[in-house]
Amino acid sequence: MKLFEYEAKNILAKYKIPVPNGELATNPDQACELATKLKPPFVVKAQVLVAGRGKAGGIVFANSVAEVEKAAEKLLKMQIKGIAVKSVWIEEKIQIKKELYLGITTDRFNQSYVMIASSVGGMEIEEIASKTPEKIIRFPINSQNGFHSFHARQIARKMGYAGNQLSELGRIFEGLYHAGMDYDAELIEMNPLVETVDGKFVAADARTIVDDNALFRHPEYKNRLLEGESELTLQEVEAAKNDLAYVRLDGDIGVIGNGAGLVMATLDTIQYYGGKPANFLDVGGGAPAEKIAVALKIVLSDPNVKALFINILGGITRCDEVARGILEAKSKVGVTKPMVIRLVGTNEDEGKGILTEAKIPVLESMEDAAQQAVAISKQGGK
Amino acid sequence: MKLFEYEAKNILAKYKIPVPNGELATNPDQACELATKLKPPFVVKAQVLVAGRGKAGGIVFANSVAEVEKAAEKLLKMQIKGIAVKSVWIEEKIQIKKELYLGITTDRFNQSYVMIASSVGGMEIEEIASKTPEKIIRFPINSQNGFHSFHARQIARKMGYAGNQLSELGRIFEGLYHAGMDYDAELIEMNPLVETVDGKFVAADARTIVDDNALFRHPEYKNRLLEGESELTLQEVEAAKNDLAYVRLDGDIGVIGNGAGLVMATLDTIQYYGGKPANFLDVGGGAPAEKIAVALKIVLSDPNVKALFINILGGITRCDEVARGILEAKSKVGVTKPMVIRLVGTNEDEGKGILTEAKIPVLESMEDAAQQAVAISKQGGK
Amino acid sequence: MPIIIDEKTRAIVQGITGAQGSFHAKLMLEYGTKIVAGTSPGKGGTQVYGIPVYDTVEEAQEKHSANASIIFVPAPFAADAALEALENGIKNVVIITEHIPIRDAVNVMAYVEKVGATIIGPNTPGIITPGKSKLGIMPAHIFKSGSVGMVSRSGTLTYEIAASLTRKNLGQSTCLGLGGDPITGLNFIDALKMFEKDTETKAIVLIGEIGGNLEELTAEYVIREKYPKPVVAFVAGRSAPPGKRMGHAGAIIMGKAGTAETKIEKFRNAGVEVAEKPSDVAELLAKLVI
Amino acid sequence: MPIIIDEKTRAIVQGITGAQGSFHAKLMLEYGTKIVAGTSPGKGGTQVYGIPVYDTVEEAQEKHSANASIIFVPAPFAADAALEALENGIKNVVIITEHIPIRDAVNVMAYVEKVGATIIGPNTPGIITPGKSKLGIMPAHIFKSGSVGMVSRSGTLTYEIAASLTRKNLGQSTCLGLGGDPITGLNFIDALKMFEKDTETKAIVLIGEIGGNLEELTAEYVIREKYPKPVVAFVAGRSAPPGKRMGHAGAIIMGKAGTAETKIEKFRNAGVEVAEKPSDVAELLAKLVI
């Protein structure tokens, strides 16, 4: 779950990492009023969870409170990549000397968290990595030993700092580590972490992605996610509420499957045969009938969908539960689009039996089913 | 730093460990009012930090709110081992089936924390250890690996529990571990941890000693300590404020030294020669002159003191600073009692020089000095 | 000898009293796996399909000395279960549970590194040595004993491809799901090393997906070590748009790193055959092992 | 060869720019200790009595390859400094700092156990091999080279007794303060093992105090291992009332355990001579080593 910039910065501040003084406003009047608490010049930043906010005009500089009001007015009417701006963050502008990068993410290969630092910042870390790979410092963290302030100082030294600046960076890095661990961040970064003209350090922008699987430890965010206060579409919120992994795409074949790999391979196979998937929907392992029914409901609520391709290979998922879910959806939601169903694996015979009895045909080969779904979509869903 | 029972119980409750419902009152009216929130029968407990509260009459049972008022009135007028009772904790009485013991302390030999559990509780752990040593379970905690709920369940199993009770004890033990670590407890115990007649578990009494050296991480308690809201005498509070280790004893020779071992050996030597020390006062390592002066002031404020024995063996402590501290105390506080000074070690010559110039004699042997101090005290401080 | 598990493996099922745990304990027993005990805190003293259940792994070990464990414990408690198995001397642990927090998984792996053990998963279908033993949730009838080693990041996609191999009479030595999470125990390279030593395995199928750089590192390993056995790969997620999380934490692409394209290119450069669609794996393999 | 440090020891001083660190760095240098570098985060690039100062131990090690460290860093940061030394390959670490939280000390010791190193302290006067090297804050002039090994839980009491030994011409091989905290690195038994191997050491003085059960365990060790060298002990705190903390966390008695009486009794049962007052140690020792 992505956090808003202001949330990410509030977390940093809690760990004594310097962030610019700032205030959150949801309307221009409030923006105007709150700006008076701050020192000009200002930056007014749209609080949206999509990348590329700056290029889309979501960040506006303002020299006076009046300009803040104007900026807020403009931003709060904006949509950035289809997402309405509901709030703006007004903060004091920093006098930048240099932009650095600091983040913590996971390192699959070393099975650990890794701190990534660079004396070049302000652009996406992937861009830094490809433009100036020699400036990237990767510091694996041994979770048994922990990350201590001396580790932080060692990194600061490799970034070229010494003396008081090294000590100060050490404190900031250590703070970021504790913030990341305490908030179960799968990514926490300061980009840029700014060295100011007077040699201090300030986190000018901050990003945090909380591990979805750890949200049970962070009810404050879990609740916000479920209340729809996030970047998600209606279908995505509905999916999240039901523990379904749903991603909307731009095609016309609705896809439901179990297991991310299988669903991705299903999308790939549809594309291979010239079709276009409308979505990714993984019901996960061991989905009961009700969950299958909800999945169907979500996919069918997308008006672009012309055909439905259900691809289930049961392991922990039982085919009979899937079959019952399909019947439940048929009776409750009403399935008006043509369905192609492929169902094999655990309790396969029971599942097929249930569907066959209900006069719903079941296929065995994924490729055959994909080709059939593509054919139906090309005929406009008939 | 010892915490009050109600503080210790509040910590346990924060970690979801069941404690009896209770309220804190500082006068009988309040006790009466708060008791109405609870279900009778009640227990009213004096909140003092001395051991043996129960035997001294500091715990009173009450069947009605009126009886609570009476009990509070009585307790709040009491002194227990010389300490005035300032507050009482009123709680619902538990129906006890069995009393258990659970605590975490440090294990010097294994250099770790150790959880100590026993299916016998309600008396001091030392008493349990000597009466039923076979019932004591010692479970060393590896701080790198942590203490996990399965460890807790393993201990619960060794205590003879199974099924749901084992799971519930597991949760309680794990909670105690986290409470102990988060609060830097050098001792945290539930004694007794009660198994109730309906098979539940409740911490009927709780004790927590926070590591004094970690109080910088727990300003809420540090502040209370310095404000005198504790079991300490006036001298002890003054000592704590100045980072001096002071313990009042019942003799008449005031002792100041550097290093716990040396000061203890000084007390032992005084006793060996037939004298009685009035206190233990360790100025610690590297004490500056001001601290020495404060130490003198504290020891002299005890009216029982007839002679002063300053025993300094300088390592990190410098003899010249000690000498300057003695002169500072002489000029500011006025030293009316006879002093025996023994001063050797780091910067010994400078220190002796300063005192000799001020016409204060300095001895070299601890045994000689001790004998001299004992002799003076026996002559009534002349 | 196949890898990790065989007919001599003695396993416990942690979380045996849950719906999934009991269901799959029964299927594993039926398959012939030696399930010697189960654990479920609070349910000690009961039985599941004749398997004795204990409150703690410690007690199960005192009585049954297992050498493997399979975990069905719910996500918030699964890391604890894995540590319990490891601390009680079990050296092969399969974690079926999905949705384990990353931080918990990292802690388990750091402990594993210290004590030296093998973790499969989390979020894995498990491991099967067809005809001998199964520690997992895979539908057993799609597998067949033979000489193809399989290792995969994706559960159901493994079944898909295993079934197509079996249909073409290409049996398997051992099939192993690494798990779909960002932090897992065994990785492709570990599995390749084990398959290299296993005389029964003649060729390896490697099933990757978008996200991370394990496939890229594996391709480098194949080149560096001149890996001696033929490898056929499939990579899921060619059609996935970047920056979107696809179903589990493993399948997310950030910018250019971890796309299907880079992975496929790296594999091909390493001499690894890459299938276009799942059903092509069996065909490519048939040519290699003849 | 004496124990732990000798004339070849190359040491760094962590926290060298503080008042205590710089003062004692100078004294150690004057004593002949090879102090090759100092560290103090934020003070890198400066010098203290000609000793180069670095921000990190990593940098100091790159340039000076020390094999010992002595720590004067303030208590809240001292555990970090110890871990920094250990992680950068230093195997002998003396922690002078007092008032380190117990939890921090426990974490350091758990790491030490994993990597295998020697910690002296915290809250110790350090270690001195008279005439060769000193890593500590003890006044050097009271020591004298010889054949008595000393190990103590108390700093100033060590000086007291060492001085009385020196006055009686009983020189010391190595004198070692374990530190007065509840959690310390080396203990009496570790020191006895080292002194046993040291051919220069003919007898051992052991200075204990109330609190804990290290003295009791040591007495048991002496019996169990039939410890071959004579040991003389002194135990401080005979006059201490129970339940009162005496000066530092180490010196507290809880009930019956850890009193001077029980410790003295255990020692005497183990054939260890126990002195009545500090000055008696030298007399008992003189009889033993003649």
Short mmCIF file of C-alpha atoms in Angstrom, two decimals, chain B residues 27-368:
data_model
loop_
_atom_site.label_atom_id
_atom_site.label_comp_id
_atom_site.label_asym_id
_atom_site.label_seq_id
_atom_site.Cartn_x
_atom_site.Cartn_y
_atom_site.Cartn_z
CA ASN B 27 -7.89 9.96 48.99
CA PRO B 28 -10.79 8.00 50.54
CA ASP B 29 -13.52 9.96 48.68
CA GLN B 30 -11.92 9.23 45.37
CA ALA B 31 -11.44 5.59 46.38
CA CYS B 32 -15.13 5.38 47.17
CA GLU B 33 -16.14 6.96 43.88
CA LEU B 34 -13.79 4.83 41.76
CA ALA B 35 -14.81 1.61 43.51
CA THR B 36 -18.34 2.02 42.13
CA LYS B 37 -16.89 1.39 38.66
CA LEU B 38 -15.67 -2.02 39.81
CA LYS B 39 -17.37 -5.24 40.82
CA PRO B 40 -17.11 -6.38 44.47
CA PRO B 41 -15.41 -7.99 46.32
CA PHE B 42 -12.40 -5.66 46.23
CA VAL B 43 -8.77 -5.60 47.24
CA VAL B 44 -7.29 -2.28 48.35
CA LYS B 45 -3.52 -2.15 48.06
CA ALA B 46 -1.10 0.48 49.37
CA GLN B 47 1.15 1.71 46.58
CA VAL B 48 4.60 1.71 48.12
CA LEU B 49 7.88 0.46 46.77
CA VAL B 50 9.05 -1.50 49.77
CA ALA B 51 8.95 -5.27 49.96
CA GLY B 52 6.74 -7.07 52.48
CA ARG B 53 3.78 -4.77 51.99
CA GLY B 54 1.29 -7.56 52.64
CA LYS B 55 2.74 -8.59 56.01
CA ALA B 56 2.89 -4.93 57.06
CA GLY B 57 -0.89 -4.64 56.59
CA GLY B 58 -0.72 -2.80 53.30
CA ILE B 59 -3.30 -5.01 51.58
CA VAL B 60 -6.92 -4.93 52.75
CA PHE B 61 -9.91 -6.88 51.43
CA ALA B 62 -13.24 -5.10 51.11
CA ASN B 63 -16.68 -6.48 50.31
CA SER B 64 -18.43 -3.18 49.68
CA VAL B 65 -17.73 0.34 48.53
CA ALA B 66 -18.10 1.50 52.11
CA GLU B 67 -15.41 -0.95 53.18
CA VAL B 68 -13.17 0.32 50.37
CA GLU B 69 -13.51 3.84 51.75
CA LYS B 70 -12.58 2.67 55.21
CA ALA B 71 -9.63 0.67 53.91
CA ALA B 72 -8.37 3.61 51.87
CA GLU B 73 -8.69 5.90 54.86
CA LYS B 74 -6.66 3.53 56.96
CA LEU B 75 -3.99 2.81 54.35
CA LEU B 76 -3.49 6.43 53.33
CA LYS B 77 -2.61 7.29 56.93
CA MET B 78 -0.12 4.46 57.15
CA GLN B 79 3.63 4.41 56.88
CA ILE B 80 5.11 1.14 55.63
CA LYS B 81 8.74 0.66 56.66
CA GLY B 82 9.01 4.42 57.09
CA ILE B 83 7.47 5.27 53.73
CA ALA B 84 4.17 7.16 53.69
CA VAL B 85 1.40 5.63 51.57
CA LYS B 86 0.37 8.26 49.04
CA SER B 87 -2.00 6.23 46.90
CA VAL B 88 -4.01 3.03 46.91
CA TRP B 89 -4.90 0.68 44.09
CA ILE B 90 -8.42 -0.72 44.27
CA GLU B 91 -9.06 -3.80 42.21
CA GLU B 92 -11.52 -6.61 41.76
CA LYS B 93 -10.67 -9.68 43.78
CA ILE B 94 -9.78 -12.77 41.76
CA GLN B 95 -11.05 -16.29 42.45
CA ILE B 96 -7.76 -18.12 42.71
CA LYS B 97 -7.34 -21.76 41.74
CA LYS B 98 -3.54 -21.81 41.56
CA GLU B 99 -0.67 -19.34 41.87
CA LEU B 100 2.16 -19.37 39.31
CA TYR B 101 5.34 -17.36 38.97
CA LEU B 102 6.71 -15.77 35.80
CA GLY B 103 9.55 -13.29 35.54
CA ILE B 104 12.36 -12.10 33.31
CA THR B 105 15.70 -11.04 34.70
CA THR B 106 19.31 -11.07 33.60
CA ASP B 107 21.59 -14.06 33.62
CA ARG B 108 25.16 -12.88 34.23
CA PHE B 109 26.74 -16.17 33.39
CA ASN B 110 24.96 -16.61 30.06
CA GLN B 111 25.12 -12.86 29.38
CA SER B 112 21.47 -12.85 28.46
CA TYR B 113 17.97 -12.31 29.70
CA VAL B 114 16.41 -15.36 31.23
CA MET B 115 12.75 -16.18 31.70
CA ILE B 116 12.00 -17.87 34.98
CA ALA B 117 8.75 -19.72 35.38
CA SER B 118 7.29 -21.85 38.09
CA SER B 119 4.03 -23.65 38.64
CA VAL B 120 4.38 -22.50 42.24
CA GLY B 121 3.99 -18.78 42.90
CA GLY B 122 2.90 -16.15 45.37
CA MET B 123 6.10 -16.05 47.41
CA GLU B 124 9.51 -14.53 46.63
CA ILE B 125 11.23 -16.36 43.79
CA GLU B 126 14.21 -17.09 46.07
CA GLU B 127 11.85 -18.84 48.43
CA ILE B 128 10.32 -20.85 45.58
CA ALA B 129 13.83 -21.72 44.40
CA SER B 130 14.84 -23.04 47.79
CA LYS B 131 11.56 -24.80 48.64
CA THR B 132 10.71 -26.39 45.28
CA PRO B 133 13.80 -26.09 43.05
CA GLU B 134 12.44 -28.81 40.72
CA LYS B 135 9.51 -26.52 39.84
CA ILE B 136 11.74 -23.71 38.58
CA ILE B 137 12.10 -23.46 34.80
CA ARG B 138 14.99 -21.32 33.56
CA PHE B 139 14.70 -20.39 29.90
CA PRO B 140 17.64 -18.37 28.52
CA ILE B 141 16.73 -15.92 25.77
CA ASN B 142 19.05 -15.47 22.81
CA SER B 143 18.67 -11.79 21.98
CA GLN B 144 19.68 -12.32 18.36
CA ASN B 145 17.02 -14.94 17.82
CA GLY B 146 14.43 -13.29 20.03
CA PHE B 147 11.73 -14.84 22.15
CA HIS B 148 8.89 -16.19 20.09
CA SER B 149 5.47 -17.48 20.95
CA PHE B 150 6.61 -21.05 20.41
CA HIS B 151 9.21 -20.55 23.14
CA ALA B 152 6.42 -19.36 25.38
CA ARG B 153 4.37 -22.45 24.58
CA GLN B 154 7.34 -24.71 25.30
CA ILE B 155 7.62 -23.15 28.75
CA ALA B 156 3.87 -23.43 29.36
CA ARG B 157 4.09 -27.11 28.45
CA LYS B 158 6.91 -27.65 30.96
CA MET B 159 4.68 -26.00 33.58
CA GLY B 160 2.18 -28.75 32.93
CA TYR B 161 -0.34 -26.95 30.75
CA ALA B 162 -1.85 -28.11 27.47
CA GLY B 163 -4.53 -27.12 25.00
CA ASN B 164 -6.12 -23.70 25.21
CA GLN B 165 -4.46 -22.90 28.52
CA LEU B 166 -1.07 -23.50 26.94
CA SER B 167 -1.92 -21.15 24.07
CA GLU B 168 -3.19 -18.49 26.45
CA LEU B 169 -0.08 -18.74 28.67
CA GLY B 170 2.02 -18.55 25.51
CA ARG B 171 0.42 -15.22 24.63
CA ILE B 172 0.97 -13.92 28.17
CA PHE B 173 4.64 -14.97 28.27
CA GLU B 174 5.32 -13.44 24.87
CA GLY B 175 3.65 -10.23 26.03
CA LEU B 176 5.82 -10.16 29.15
CA TYR B 177 8.93 -10.52 27.03
CA HIS B 178 8.02 -7.59 24.81
CA ALA B 179 7.02 -5.47 27.81
CA GLY B 180 10.33 -6.25 29.48
CA MET B 181 12.39 -5.38 26.43
CA ASP B 182 10.45 -2.27 25.46
CA TYR B 183 10.63 -0.90 29.00
CA ASP B 184 14.27 -1.92 29.58
CA ALA B 185 13.25 -3.94 32.61
CA GLU B 186 16.06 -5.49 34.60
CA LEU B 187 13.30 -7.37 36.39
CA ILE B 188 9.71 -7.81 35.32
CA GLU B 189 7.56 -10.35 37.07
CA MET B 190 4.02 -11.49 37.65
CA ASN B 191 3.89 -13.03 41.09
CA PRO B 192 1.48 -14.55 41.43
CA LEU B 193 0.22 -15.10 37.95
CA VAL B 194 -3.09 -16.59 38.94
CA GLU B 195 -4.97 -19.43 37.33
CA THR B 196 -8.55 -18.57 38.19
CA VAL B 197 -11.25 -21.03 39.14
CA ASP B 198 -12.59 -20.83 35.57
CA GLY B 199 -9.19 -21.70 34.02
CA LYS B 200 -8.22 -18.21 32.92
CA PHE B 201 -4.96 -16.45 33.82
CA VAL B 202 -4.60 -13.05 35.52
CA ALA B 203 -1.51 -11.19 36.77
CA ALA B 204 -2.60 -10.61 40.37
CA ASP B 205 0.57 -8.79 41.36
CA ALA B 206 3.26 -7.29 39.18
CA ARG B 207 6.69 -5.90 39.76
CA THR B 208 8.95 -4.04 37.34
CA ILE B 209 12.39 -2.58 37.89
CA VAL B 210 13.48 -0.36 35.03
CA ASP B 211 17.22 -0.36 34.30
CA ASP B 212 18.44 2.97 35.69
CA ASN B 213 21.00 3.19 32.90
CA ALA B 214 18.24 3.04 30.32
CA LEU B 215 16.10 5.78 31.83
CA PHE B 216 17.24 8.11 29.06
CA ARG B 217 14.98 6.02 26.83
CA HIS B 218 12.09 6.37 29.28
CA PRO B 219 11.81 10.03 30.21
CA GLU B 220 8.37 9.50 31.82
CA TYR B 221 10.00 7.53 34.64
CA LYS B 222 13.24 9.51 34.77
CA ASN B 223 11.20 12.62 35.47
CA ARG B 224 9.20 10.95 38.20
CA LEU B 225 12.40 9.73 39.85
CA LEU B 226 13.89 13.21 39.90
CA GLU B 227 10.67 14.74 41.16
CA GLY B 228 10.96 12.54 44.21
CA GLU B 229 7.81 10.55 43.41
CA SER B 230 9.46 7.34 44.48
CA GLU B 231 10.62 5.35 47.44
CA LEU B 232 13.79 7.41 47.84
CA THR B 233 14.80 9.47 50.85
CA LEU B 234 15.72 13.13 50.41
CA GLN B 235 19.42 12.30 50.36
CA GLU B 236 18.84 9.56 47.82
CA VAL B 237 16.90 11.90 45.54
CA GLU B 238 19.66 14.49 45.77
CA ALA B 239 22.21 11.77 45.00
CA ALA B 240 20.22 10.47 42.03
CA LYS B 241 19.97 14.00 40.62
CA ASN B 242 23.74 14.22 40.73
CA ASP B 243 24.41 10.70 39.46
CA LEU B 244 25.82 9.61 42.79
CA ALA B 245 25.10 6.19 44.23
CA TYR B 246 24.01 6.71 47.84
CA VAL B 247 22.55 4.24 50.29
CA ARG B 248 21.79 5.22 53.86
CA LEU B 249 22.84 2.77 56.54
CA ASP B 250 22.48 2.86 60.32
CA GLY B 251 25.98 3.72 61.55
CA ASP B 252 27.84 6.95 62.28
CA ILE B 253 30.82 7.05 59.90
CA GLY B 254 29.99 8.83 56.67
CA VAL B 255 31.76 7.20 53.73
CA ILE B 256 32.61 8.61 50.32
CA GLY B 257 34.66 6.68 47.81
CA ASN B 258 35.04 5.94 44.14
CA GLY B 259 33.98 2.59 42.75
CA ALA B 260 31.33 0.33 44.23
CA GLY B 261 33.84 -2.38 45.08
CA LEU B 262 36.18 -0.01 46.90
CA VAL B 263 33.37 1.68 48.81
CA MET B 264 31.95 -1.69 49.84
CA ALA B 265 35.41 -2.85 50.93
CA THR B 266 35.69 0.42 52.89
CA LEU B 267 32.43 -0.33 54.71
CA ASP B 268 33.64 -3.88 55.32
CA THR B 269 36.93 -2.60 56.71
CA ILE B 270 35.18 -0.11 59.01
CA GLN B 271 33.07 -2.96 60.30
CA TYR B 272 36.16 -5.15 60.61
CA TYR B 273 37.69 -2.57 62.96
CA GLY B 274 34.49 -2.35 64.98
CA GLY B 275 32.98 0.81 63.46
CA LYS B 276 29.60 1.36 61.84
CA PRO B 277 29.22 3.03 58.44
CA ALA B 278 26.44 5.64 58.13
CA ASN B 279 26.12 5.27 54.40
CA PHE B 280 27.43 3.98 51.10
CA LEU B 281 28.35 6.75 48.65
CA ASP B 282 30.08 6.02 45.39
CA VAL B 283 31.01 9.10 43.34
CA GLY B 284 31.64 6.83 40.32
CA GLY B 285 34.42 7.25 37.81
CA GLY B 286 35.95 10.58 36.84
CA ALA B 287 33.95 12.76 39.25
CA PRO B 288 34.71 16.48 38.91
CA ALA B 289 35.19 18.75 41.92
CA GLU B 290 31.54 19.89 41.99
CA LYS B 291 30.31 16.33 42.30
CA ILE B 292 32.67 15.63 45.17
CA ALA B 293 31.36 18.75 46.91
CA VAL B 294 27.75 17.60 46.45
CA ALA B 295 28.69 14.19 47.81
CA LEU B 296 30.09 15.79 50.98
CA LYS B 297 26.99 17.91 51.35
CA ILE B 298 24.72 14.86 51.12
CA VAL B 299 26.68 12.81 53.63
CA LEU B 300 26.93 15.71 56.06
CA SER B 301 23.18 16.29 55.94
CA ASP B 302 22.75 13.02 57.84
CA PRO B 303 22.68 14.03 61.54
CA ASN B 304 23.97 10.61 62.64
CA VAL B 305 27.32 11.15 60.99
CA LYS B 306 30.11 11.74 63.51
CA ALA B 307 33.13 11.29 61.26
CA LEU B 308 33.73 11.41 57.52
CA PHE B 309 35.93 8.93 55.71
CA ILE B 310 36.86 9.83 52.14
CA ASN B 311 38.58 6.96 50.39
CA ILE B 312 39.74 7.71 46.83
CA LEU B 313 41.90 5.55 44.65
CA GLY B 314 42.17 7.49 41.40
CA GLY B 315 41.99 5.75 38.04
CA ILE B 316 39.57 7.61 35.83
CA THR B 317 38.98 9.81 38.88
CA ARG B 318 41.70 12.45 39.36
CA CYS B 319 42.95 13.16 42.84
CA ASP B 320 43.35 16.89 42.10
CA GLU B 321 39.64 17.15 41.26
CA VAL B 322 38.75 15.35 44.48
CA ALA B 323 40.96 17.73 46.48
CA ARG B 324 39.34 20.75 44.84
CA GLY B 325 35.89 19.30 45.58
CA ILE B 326 36.77 18.92 49.26
CA LEU B 327 37.94 22.54 49.43
CA GLU B 328 34.82 23.70 47.59
CA ALA B 329 32.61 21.87 50.09
CA LYS B 330 34.60 23.29 53.00
CA SER B 331 34.16 26.84 51.80
CA LYS B 332 30.55 26.59 50.60
CA VAL B 333 28.88 24.06 52.89
CA GLY B 334 31.18 24.28 55.85
CA VAL B 335 32.50 20.96 57.11
CA THR B 336 32.00 20.71 60.85
CA LYS B 337 32.72 17.00 61.26
CA PRO B 338 36.22 15.53 61.44
CA MET B 339 37.46 14.18 58.09
CA VAL B 340 39.81 11.30 57.41
CA ILE B 341 41.08 11.43 53.85
CA ARG B 342 42.86 8.73 51.97
CA LEU B 343 43.90 9.79 48.46
CA VAL B 344 46.09 7.82 46.01
CA GLY B 345 46.24 7.18 42.25
CA THR B 346 45.89 9.40 39.16
CA ASN B 347 47.28 12.92 39.77
CA GLU B 348 47.95 11.90 43.37
CA ASP B 349 50.73 14.44 43.88
CA GLU B 350 48.64 17.40 42.69
CA GLY B 351 45.75 16.29 44.90
CA LYS B 352 47.88 15.88 47.99
CA GLY B 353 49.56 19.21 47.23
CA ILE B 354 46.23 21.04 47.16
CA LEU B 355 45.07 19.53 50.46
CA THR B 356 48.39 19.87 52.23
CA GLU B 357 48.47 23.55 51.27
CA ALA B 358 45.00 23.88 52.86
CA LYS B 359 46.38 22.11 55.94
CA ILE B 360 44.23 19.00 55.50
CA PRO B 361 46.15 15.81 56.28
CA VAL B 362 46.08 12.94 53.80
CA LEU B 363 46.67 9.26 54.52
CA GLU B 364 47.94 6.52 52.20
CA SER B 365 46.64 3.26 53.68
CA MET B 366 42.99 2.41 53.65
CA GLU B 367 43.32 0.26 56.76
CA ASP B 368 45.08 3.07 58.66
#
